[in-house]
Short mmCIF file of C-alpha atoms in Angstrom, two decimals:
data_model
loop_
_atom_site.label_atom_id
_atom_site.label_comp_id
_atom_site.label_asym_id
_atom_site.label_seq_id
_atom_site.Cartn_x
_atom_site.Cartn_y
_atom_site.Cartn_z
CA MET A 1287 -17.18 21.42 17.78
CA ASN A 1288 -15.78 24.96 17.75
CA TRP A 1289 -12.43 24.21 16.11
CA VAL A 1290 -11.86 27.79 14.96
CA CYS A 1291 -10.25 31.00 16.19
CA ASP A 1292 -8.41 30.24 19.45
CA ASN A 1293 -9.04 26.51 18.95
CA ASP A 1294 -7.76 26.28 15.38
CA GLN A 1295 -4.89 24.03 16.53
CA LEU A 1296 -7.31 21.25 17.53
CA PRO A 1297 -7.71 19.75 14.02
CA TYR A 1298 -3.93 19.29 13.83
CA GLN A 1299 -3.89 17.58 17.22
CA SER A 1300 -6.68 15.27 16.11
CA GLN A 1301 -4.84 14.46 12.88
CA THR A 1302 -1.69 13.61 14.84
CA ILE A 1303 -3.65 11.22 17.06
CA PHE A 1304 -5.11 9.64 13.91
CA TYR A 1305 -1.57 9.08 12.59
CA VAL A 1306 -0.47 7.55 15.90
CA GLY A 1307 -3.37 5.12 15.63
CA THR A 1308 -2.34 4.31 12.07
CA SER A 1309 1.20 3.46 13.17
CA LEU A 1310 0.14 1.26 16.08
CA GLY A 1311 -2.61 -0.38 14.04
CA CYS A 1312 -0.07 -1.56 11.48
CA ILE A 1313 1.78 -3.45 14.20
CA VAL A 1314 -1.26 -4.91 15.97
CA PHE A 1315 -3.12 -6.06 12.87
CA GLY A 1316 0.08 -7.41 11.32
CA LEU A 1317 0.54 -9.64 14.37
CA ILE A 1318 -3.11 -10.70 14.21
CA ALA A 1319 -2.82 -11.53 10.49
CA ASP A 1320 0.20 -13.79 10.98
CA ARG A 1321 -0.85 -15.37 14.29
CA PHE A 1322 -4.62 -15.78 13.87
CA GLY A 1323 -5.07 -15.47 10.11
CA ARG A 1324 -5.86 -12.92 7.41
CA ARG A 1325 -9.63 -13.33 7.76
CA PRO A 1326 -9.93 -12.39 11.48
CA SER A 1327 -7.65 -9.40 10.89
CA ILE A 1328 -9.80 -8.12 8.02
CA ILE A 1329 -13.17 -8.61 9.72
CA LEU A 1330 -11.99 -7.10 13.02
CA SER A 1331 -10.59 -4.02 11.27
CA TYR A 1332 -13.91 -3.41 9.50
CA VAL A 1333 -15.91 -3.82 12.71
CA ILE A 1334 -13.74 -1.35 14.63
CA ALA A 1335 -13.65 1.18 11.78
CA CYS A 1336 -17.43 1.06 11.32
CA VAL A 1337 -18.24 1.46 15.03
CA ALA A 1338 -15.60 4.15 15.66
CA GLY A 1339 -16.46 6.04 12.46
CA ILE A 1340 -20.18 6.21 13.19
CA GLY A 1341 -19.53 6.88 16.88
CA SER A 1342 -17.39 9.91 16.07
CA ALA A 1343 -20.42 11.51 14.40
CA PHE A 1344 -22.36 11.55 17.67
CA THR A 1345 -19.71 12.73 20.12
CA THR A 1346 -19.50 16.30 21.40
CA SER A 1347 -16.33 15.80 23.43
CA PHE A 1348 -12.97 16.57 21.85
CA TYR A 1349 -11.31 13.81 23.88
CA THR A 1350 -13.91 11.18 22.98
CA PHE A 1351 -13.68 12.20 19.33
CA ASN A 1352 -9.91 11.75 19.38
CA ILE A 1353 -10.19 8.31 20.98
CA LEU A 1354 -12.57 7.22 18.24
CA ARG A 1355 -10.36 8.77 15.55
CA PHE A 1356 -7.43 6.83 17.02
CA PHE A 1357 -9.30 3.57 16.40
CA VAL A 1358 -10.30 4.65 12.89
CA GLY A 1359 -6.65 5.41 12.19
CA ALA A 1360 -5.59 2.03 13.59
CA THR A 1361 -7.81 0.23 11.07
CA ILE A 1362 -7.50 2.42 7.99
CA ILE A 1363 -4.56 0.58 6.42
CA PRO A 1364 -5.49 -3.02 7.40
CA LEU A 1365 -9.05 -2.65 6.08
CA SER A 1366 -7.86 -1.18 2.79
CA GLU A 1367 -4.75 -3.25 2.08
CA ASP A 1368 -5.24 -6.63 3.81
CA PRO A 1369 -8.04 -7.73 1.43
CA TYR A 1370 -5.65 -7.10 -1.45
CA VAL A 1371 -2.91 -9.15 0.23
CA LEU A 1372 -5.40 -11.97 0.80
CA SER A 1373 -6.34 -11.84 -2.88
CA LEU A 1374 -2.66 -11.91 -3.83
CA GLU A 1375 -2.26 -15.22 -1.99
CA TYR A 1376 -5.04 -16.76 -4.10
CA ILE A 1377 -4.91 -15.12 -7.52
CA GLY A 1378 -2.93 -16.76 -10.30
CA VAL A 1379 -0.03 -15.15 -12.11
CA LYS A 1380 -2.04 -13.76 -15.04
CA LYS A 1381 -4.66 -12.03 -12.90
CA ARG A 1382 -2.63 -10.34 -10.16
CA THR A 1383 -2.22 -7.08 -12.03
CA ILE A 1384 -5.97 -6.91 -12.68
CA VAL A 1385 -6.61 -7.23 -8.94
CA ILE A 1386 -4.48 -4.22 -8.05
CA ILE A 1387 -6.14 -2.24 -10.86
CA ILE A 1388 -9.60 -2.98 -9.46
CA TRP A 1389 -8.44 -2.22 -5.92
CA SER A 1390 -6.91 1.09 -6.99
CA MET A 1391 -9.85 2.12 -9.17
CA GLY A 1392 -12.23 1.88 -6.23
CA TYR A 1393 -9.98 4.16 -4.21
CA ILE A 1394 -9.63 6.68 -7.04
CA VAL A 1395 -13.34 6.89 -7.84
CA PHE A 1396 -14.37 7.42 -4.23
CA SER A 1397 -11.54 9.93 -3.66
CA ALA A 1398 -12.86 11.97 -6.59
CA ILE A 1399 -16.47 11.77 -5.40
CA CYS A 1400 -15.89 12.32 -1.68
CA PRO A 1401 -15.13 16.09 -1.88
CA TRP A 1402 -18.47 16.66 -3.62
CA ILE A 1403 -20.33 14.54 -1.08
CA ALA A 1404 -18.80 16.76 1.58
CA TYR A 1405 -19.68 19.85 -0.47
CA GLY A 1406 -23.30 18.73 -0.79
CA LEU A 1407 -23.78 17.67 2.83
CA ARG A 1408 -21.97 20.59 4.49
CA ASP A 1409 -22.13 18.50 7.68
CA TRP A 1410 -19.12 16.51 8.83
CA ARG A 1411 -21.26 14.32 11.10
CA LEU A 1412 -23.37 13.09 8.19
CA LEU A 1413 -20.19 12.58 6.18
CA CYS A 1414 -18.79 10.33 8.94
CA ILE A 1415 -21.96 8.24 8.96
CA ILE A 1416 -22.21 7.92 5.18
CA THR A 1417 -18.57 6.90 4.79
CA SER A 1418 -18.54 4.51 7.77
CA ALA A 1419 -21.87 2.67 7.50
CA PRO A 1420 -20.96 0.67 4.34
CA LEU A 1421 -18.07 -0.92 6.25
CA ALA A 1422 -20.63 -3.05 8.09
CA ALA A 1423 -21.09 -5.12 4.93
CA ILE A 1424 -17.85 -7.07 5.48
CA PRO A 1425 -18.67 -8.32 9.02
CA VAL A 1426 -22.25 -9.10 7.97
CA PHE A 1427 -21.10 -11.16 5.00
CA GLY A 1428 -17.92 -12.33 6.73
CA LYS A 1429 -18.61 -16.00 6.06
CA PHE A 1430 -17.86 -15.33 2.39
CA VAL A 1431 -14.36 -14.04 3.23
CA PRO A 1432 -12.00 -17.04 2.92
CA GLU A 1433 -8.89 -17.63 4.97
CA SER A 1434 -5.56 -17.66 3.15
CA ALA A 1435 -4.71 -21.22 2.07
CA SER A 1436 -1.02 -20.31 2.08
CA TRP A 1437 -1.28 -19.10 5.68
CA LEU A 1438 -3.13 -22.29 6.71
CA LEU A 1439 -0.34 -24.39 5.20
CA THR A 1440 2.31 -22.48 7.16
CA GLN A 1441 0.32 -23.32 10.31
CA GLY A 1442 0.24 -27.01 9.47
CA ARG A 1443 -3.55 -26.88 8.97
CA LYS A 1444 -3.44 -28.96 5.81
CA LYS A 1445 -7.02 -30.26 5.81
CA GLU A 1446 -8.52 -26.77 6.02
CA ALA A 1447 -6.22 -25.51 3.27
CA VAL A 1448 -7.04 -28.41 0.96
CA LYS A 1449 -10.77 -27.92 1.60
CA LEU A 1450 -10.49 -24.24 0.67
CA LEU A 1451 -8.45 -24.98 -2.45
CA LYS A 1452 -10.97 -27.58 -3.57
CA THR A 1453 -13.74 -25.01 -3.09
CA VAL A 1454 -11.80 -22.51 -5.21
CA ALA A 1455 -11.25 -25.16 -7.89
CA ARG A 1456 -14.97 -26.03 -7.91
CA ILE A 1457 -16.08 -22.39 -8.20
CA ASN A 1458 -13.57 -21.78 -11.00
CA LYS A 1459 -14.64 -25.05 -12.68
CA ARG A 1460 -11.14 -26.49 -12.48
CA ASP A 1461 -9.84 -29.91 -11.52
CA TYR A 1462 -8.01 -30.10 -8.22
CA PRO A 1463 -4.74 -32.10 -8.46
CA GLU A 1464 -4.55 -34.28 -5.34
CA GLU A 1465 -0.74 -34.06 -5.19
CA PHE A 1466 -0.97 -30.26 -5.04
CA GLY A 1467 -1.75 -30.10 -1.33
CA GLU A 1468 0.91 -32.67 -0.46
CA ARG A 1469 3.62 -30.72 -2.27
CA CYS A 1470 2.61 -27.43 -0.67
CA TYR A 1471 2.36 -28.98 2.77
CA ASP A 1472 5.76 -30.60 2.61
CA LYS A 1473 7.31 -27.34 1.48
CA ASN A 1474 5.71 -25.23 4.18
CA ASN A 1475 6.12 -27.74 7.00
CA GLU A 1476 9.69 -26.52 7.50
CA GLU A 1477 8.59 -23.62 9.70
CA THR A 1478 5.42 -21.88 10.81
CA SER A 1479 4.49 -18.30 11.55
CA ALA A 1480 4.50 -19.17 15.26
CA ASP A 1481 8.23 -19.98 15.02
CA THR A 1482 9.16 -16.60 13.57
CA THR A 1483 9.24 -12.94 14.54
CA VAL A 1484 9.61 -9.78 12.51
CA LEU A 1485 13.28 -9.73 13.57
CA ASP A 1486 13.82 -12.72 11.28
CA LEU A 1487 13.63 -10.23 8.41
CA PHE A 1488 17.02 -8.93 9.54
CA ARG A 1489 18.89 -12.12 10.51
CA THR A 1490 20.19 -13.07 7.06
CA PRO A 1491 22.08 -10.74 4.68
CA ARG A 1492 19.91 -10.69 1.52
CA LEU A 1493 16.58 -10.68 3.35
CA ARG A 1494 17.94 -7.93 5.61
CA LEU A 1495 18.99 -5.79 2.63
CA ASN A 1496 15.62 -6.27 0.93
CA SER A 1497 13.75 -5.40 4.14
CA ILE A 1498 15.78 -2.24 4.78
CA VAL A 1499 15.43 -1.03 1.19
CA LEU A 1500 11.68 -1.70 1.21
CA ALA A 1501 11.35 0.14 4.54
CA ILE A 1502 13.09 3.21 3.09
CA ILE A 1503 10.90 3.11 -0.02
CA TRP A 1504 7.67 2.82 1.98
CA PHE A 1505 8.71 5.71 4.25
CA VAL A 1506 9.48 7.99 1.31
CA VAL A 1507 6.50 6.99 -0.86
CA TYR A 1508 3.95 7.43 1.94
CA CYS A 1509 5.52 10.78 2.82
CA CYS A 1510 5.59 12.07 -0.77
CA TYR A 1511 2.14 10.77 -1.72
CA HIS A 1512 0.46 12.45 1.24
CA THR A 1513 2.57 15.58 0.77
CA ASN A 1514 1.27 15.83 -2.78
CA THR A 1515 -2.32 15.23 -1.63
CA GLN A 1516 -2.21 17.79 1.18
CA ASN A 1517 -0.40 20.36 -0.95
CA ALA A 1518 -3.22 20.41 -3.54
CA SER A 1519 -5.02 23.16 -1.62
CA ASN A 1520 -1.90 25.38 -1.72
CA LEU A 1521 -1.65 25.60 -5.50
CA GLY A 1522 -4.04 28.51 -5.93
CA THR A 1523 -7.12 26.59 -7.11
CA ASN A 1524 -10.43 25.63 -5.51
CA VAL A 1525 -9.79 22.91 -2.91
CA TYR A 1526 -12.67 20.73 -4.20
CA ASP A 1527 -11.45 20.99 -7.79
CA SER A 1528 -7.81 20.42 -6.84
CA PHE A 1529 -8.58 17.32 -4.80
CA THR A 1530 -10.82 15.91 -7.53
CA TYR A 1531 -8.30 16.53 -10.32
CA SER A 1532 -5.45 15.08 -8.27
CA SER A 1533 -7.56 11.95 -7.68
CA LEU A 1534 -8.72 11.49 -11.27
CA VAL A 1535 -5.22 12.01 -12.61
CA GLU A 1536 -4.28 8.72 -10.94
CA ILE A 1537 -6.30 6.84 -13.58
CA PRO A 1538 -3.50 7.04 -16.22
CA SER A 1539 -1.20 5.41 -13.67
CA LEU A 1540 -3.46 2.35 -13.66
CA PHE A 1541 -3.07 1.88 -17.42
CA ILE A 1542 0.70 2.14 -17.05
CA ILE A 1543 0.57 -0.47 -14.29
CA LEU A 1544 -1.79 -2.69 -16.31
CA PHE A 1545 0.43 -2.80 -19.38
CA GLY A 1546 3.78 -2.22 -17.70
CA ILE A 1547 4.46 -4.46 -14.72
CA ASP A 1548 3.70 -7.72 -16.55
CA TRP A 1549 6.15 -6.70 -19.29
CA LEU A 1550 8.83 -4.70 -17.51
CA GLY A 1551 8.42 -6.42 -14.16
CA ARG A 1552 8.11 -4.67 -10.82
CA ARG A 1553 11.55 -3.19 -10.30
CA TRP A 1554 11.96 -1.06 -13.42
CA PRO A 1555 8.49 0.58 -13.33
CA VAL A 1556 9.18 1.60 -9.72
CA ALA A 1557 12.64 2.93 -10.62
CA PHE A 1558 11.51 4.82 -13.75
CA SER A 1559 8.40 6.26 -12.11
CA SER A 1560 10.41 7.44 -9.11
CA LEU A 1561 12.91 9.06 -11.46
CA ALA A 1562 10.09 10.83 -13.33
CA ALA A 1563 8.60 12.06 -10.04
CA GLY A 1564 12.01 13.39 -9.05
CA ILE A 1565 12.50 15.23 -12.32
CA ALA A 1566 9.00 16.75 -12.12
CA GLY A 1567 9.85 18.13 -8.70
CA LEU A 1568 13.28 19.49 -9.62
CA ILE A 1569 11.91 21.33 -12.67
CA ILE A 1570 10.42 23.79 -10.16
CA LEU A 1571 13.94 25.05 -9.52
CA ILE A 1572 14.35 26.28 -13.09
CA ILE A 1573 11.00 28.08 -13.35
CA PRO A 1574 11.91 31.77 -13.74
CA ARG A 1575 11.03 33.89 -10.75
CA VAL A 1576 9.83 36.57 -13.16
CA MET A 1577 7.03 34.31 -14.35
CA GLU A 1578 3.65 35.86 -13.79
CA SER A 1579 1.79 34.53 -10.78
CA TYR A 1580 -1.03 32.96 -12.81
CA ASP A 1581 1.38 31.13 -15.13
CA ALA A 1582 3.43 29.93 -12.16
CA ILE A 1583 0.34 28.48 -10.49
CA LYS A 1584 -0.61 26.60 -13.66
CA THR A 1585 2.94 25.25 -13.95
CA TYR A 1586 3.02 24.17 -10.29
CA LEU A 1587 -0.34 22.43 -10.70
CA GLY A 1588 0.78 20.64 -13.87
CA LEU A 1589 4.00 19.40 -12.28
CA ALA A 1590 2.11 18.39 -9.14
CA LEU A 1591 -0.27 16.28 -11.23
CA ILE A 1592 2.64 14.64 -13.08
CA GLN A 1593 4.27 13.88 -9.76
CA ARG A 1594 0.97 12.51 -8.44
CA VAL A 1595 0.69 10.07 -11.37
CA THR A 1596 4.24 8.77 -11.03
CA ILE A 1597 4.15 8.50 -7.23
CA THR A 1598 0.84 6.64 -7.51
CA ILE A 1599 2.48 4.08 -9.79
CA VAL A 1600 5.18 3.52 -7.18
CA TYR A 1601 2.64 3.49 -4.35
CA ASN A 1602 0.55 0.74 -5.98
CA VAL A 1603 3.34 -1.39 -7.41
CA ILE A 1604 5.47 -1.36 -4.27
CA MET A 1605 2.67 -2.95 -2.24
CA GLN A 1606 2.44 -5.90 -4.63
CA TYR A 1607 6.23 -5.99 -4.98
CA SER A 1608 6.72 -6.13 -1.21
CA ALA A 1609 4.13 -8.88 -0.74
CA GLU A 1610 5.90 -10.94 -3.41
CA LEU A 1611 9.35 -10.47 -1.87
CA LEU A 1612 8.39 -11.35 1.71
CA PRO A 1613 8.16 -15.06 2.62
CA THR A 1614 4.71 -16.34 3.53
CA VAL A 1615 5.63 -17.07 7.17
CA LEU A 1616 6.55 -13.39 7.62
CA ARG A 1617 4.27 -11.72 5.08
CA GLY A 1618 1.70 -10.36 7.52
CA ARG A 1619 4.20 -9.05 10.05
CA GLY A 1620 6.61 -7.97 7.32
CA LEU A 1621 3.95 -5.86 5.64
CA ALA A 1622 2.95 -4.53 9.06
CA PHE A 1623 6.53 -3.40 9.62
CA LEU A 1624 6.66 -1.74 6.18
CA ARG A 1625 3.33 -0.02 6.78
CA LEU A 1626 4.65 1.23 10.11
CA MET A 1627 7.65 2.74 8.32
CA GLY A 1628 5.26 4.26 5.80
CA THR A 1629 3.09 5.83 8.50
CA LEU A 1630 6.20 7.39 10.05
CA GLY A 1631 6.54 9.23 6.75
CA LEU A 1632 3.08 10.70 7.34
CA TYR A 1633 4.41 12.65 10.32
CA LEU A 1634 6.92 14.38 8.05
CA SER A 1635 4.50 15.32 5.26
CA PRO A 1636 2.77 18.26 7.07
CA SER A 1637 6.16 19.90 7.65
CA ILE A 1638 7.02 19.56 3.97
CA VAL A 1639 3.63 21.00 2.98
CA TYR A 1640 4.28 23.95 5.30
CA LEU A 1641 7.26 24.87 3.08
CA SER A 1642 4.71 26.13 0.55
CA MET A 1643 4.43 29.24 2.73
CA THR A 1644 7.89 30.10 1.37
CA LEU A 1645 7.31 28.94 -2.20
CA PRO A 1646 4.17 27.14 -3.48
CA GLY A 1647 6.21 24.58 -5.40
CA LEU A 1648 8.82 23.86 -2.71
CA PRO A 1649 7.04 20.72 -1.39
CA LEU A 1650 7.29 19.33 -4.93
CA VAL A 1651 11.05 19.92 -4.92
CA VAL A 1652 11.55 18.11 -1.62
CA SER A 1653 9.36 15.23 -2.79
CA GLY A 1654 11.35 15.11 -6.02
CA VAL A 1655 14.67 14.74 -4.21
CA LEU A 1656 13.27 11.97 -2.00
CA MET A 1657 11.82 10.09 -4.98
CA LEU A 1658 15.22 10.15 -6.71
CA LEU A 1659 16.54 8.21 -3.70
CA VAL A 1660 13.76 5.66 -4.17
CA SER A 1661 14.75 5.23 -7.82
CA ALA A 1662 18.33 4.43 -6.84
CA PHE A 1663 17.47 2.10 -3.95
CA THR A 1664 14.96 0.10 -6.02
CA LEU A 1665 17.67 -1.24 -8.32
CA SER A 1666 19.14 -3.23 -5.42
CA LEU A 1667 15.98 -5.36 -5.16
CA PRO A 1668 15.44 -8.62 -7.07
CA GLU A 1669 12.75 -8.93 -9.73
CA THR A 1670 9.68 -11.02 -8.87
CA LEU A 1671 7.95 -11.26 -12.27
CA HIS A 1672 7.40 -14.91 -13.26
CA LYS A 1673 9.14 -16.08 -10.10
CA HIS A 1674 7.79 -18.47 -7.51
CA LEU A 1675 7.13 -16.58 -4.31
CA PRO A 1676 9.11 -17.54 -1.19
CA HIS A 1677 7.32 -19.33 1.64
CA SER A 1678 10.09 -19.99 4.16
CA ILE A 1679 12.81 -17.69 5.48
CA LYS A 1680 15.40 -19.80 3.65
CA GLU A 1681 13.58 -19.27 0.35
CA GLY A 1682 13.32 -15.56 1.09
CA GLU A 1683 17.09 -15.41 1.62
CA MET A 1684 17.84 -17.26 -1.62
CA PHE A 1685 15.28 -15.36 -3.69
CA GLY A 1686 16.85 -13.60 -6.69
CA LYS A 1687 20.37 -14.64 -5.75
CA ASN A 1688 21.34 -15.34 -9.37
CA GLN A 1689 19.82 -12.17 -10.82
CA ASN A 1690 21.88 -9.35 -12.29
CA LEU A 1691 21.54 -5.64 -11.53
CA LEU A 1692 20.37 -4.72 -15.03
CA ASP A 1693 18.07 -7.69 -15.64
CA CYS A 1694 14.82 -6.70 -17.34
CA PRO A 1695 12.15 -9.26 -18.31
CA CYS A 1696 11.33 -7.49 -21.59
CA MET A 1697 14.90 -7.32 -22.91
CA LYS A 1698 16.11 -10.90 -22.93
CA LYS A 1699 15.85 -14.29 -21.33
CA SER A 1700 17.86 -13.23 -18.31
CA THR A 1701 19.24 -15.11 -15.36
CA MET A 1702 15.93 -14.46 -13.65
CA ASP A 1703 14.37 -17.24 -15.69
CA SER A 1704 17.08 -19.76 -14.94
CA ASP A 1705 17.12 -19.76 -11.15
CA GLU A 1706 17.12 -23.30 -9.92
CA ASP A 1707 13.95 -24.20 -8.09
CA PRO A 1708 13.46 -27.98 -8.23
CA ASP A 1709 10.40 -27.99 -5.96
CA PRO A 1710 8.72 -24.61 -6.29
CA PRO A 1711 6.09 -23.28 -3.93
CA THR A 1712 2.54 -22.81 -5.11
CA GLU A 1713 2.51 -19.04 -5.58
CA LYS A 1714 3.98 -17.36 -8.62
CA ALA A 1715 4.28 -13.69 -9.39
#
């Protein structure tokens, strides 16, 4: 499409439009998820992404291409994260960590393979088709995508929820306790998603603090993760190799998540990983300027990979952590708001990457400082490990009220385990 020489600014314009679509898509699909259900939101996002992705391969107009890229951007987060959120509302306490591991592993494997698919094809149009066509599988097999039983209960649609839960029990070869649906229904009948707006996240003090802190964390983590990804090509190595290594290096983060968050909880792994990412970035400042260029490049690359691992831990855990902190009646719109704040961080990442023109490791330093802020802010959040998840706004406000700042599940039987909850909801972290 002649995006070179005098037109070399066009790719950046197209990327900006993609980011705008991402921001708006978070809002629109969050509203759809809470108002019409998780299932319609997921299927619609896959349909739009598939059509727009394949369509972009056949356009010759810059303006048409950007319109299609806008729609791809609008669906990129809902289609990747909403299925995980739906799973979270079904999966039991002992399996939730496994779900995020599987979800993350798929992303890592394809991220490592994709550069070599592009290298082999040498045709961006074919790449668009190959990466977009598989998305059609979800709409085609959409009848196998269940609605969220928790969401149905918040809508007062008890019969549908009970039917789904009985189906789940039958498939898992479990007995369905008849009083289960009654207890859940009575608990969730207090308010419905239709009675709430995203502003309800900010009407009560504790829920407001949690929402603001989570918004800051999402903004910084999205910004730093994409800064690290985009900066891989500026570290003096082959772009295909750099992107592949930076993808594969995320695998150790999955083992840390697998064995860490069910022992240490959610809060401390986020805080420690953010601290490690910050230290990895600040080490750049003490690298001697007299270091030979080749050694400096190797050091920058090593620190970048360390930072990638630790930021990936935060990136994955914070999504589960946020979904567990937000009450069911606001979960879809609450996550949409947090994703919006995250996508705003995307707009900042290219400017941080541009600092590499001054010093190759400078983007790592900036990311390090920002991640230190995340480490500090995280300690103000309550722990969710082994806690019943909130369904109503009232439960969201009371969540973690009796916890202490330094509570850690692995250290002692803390106040986290003694919160009064005489009639707990169905979900448990």
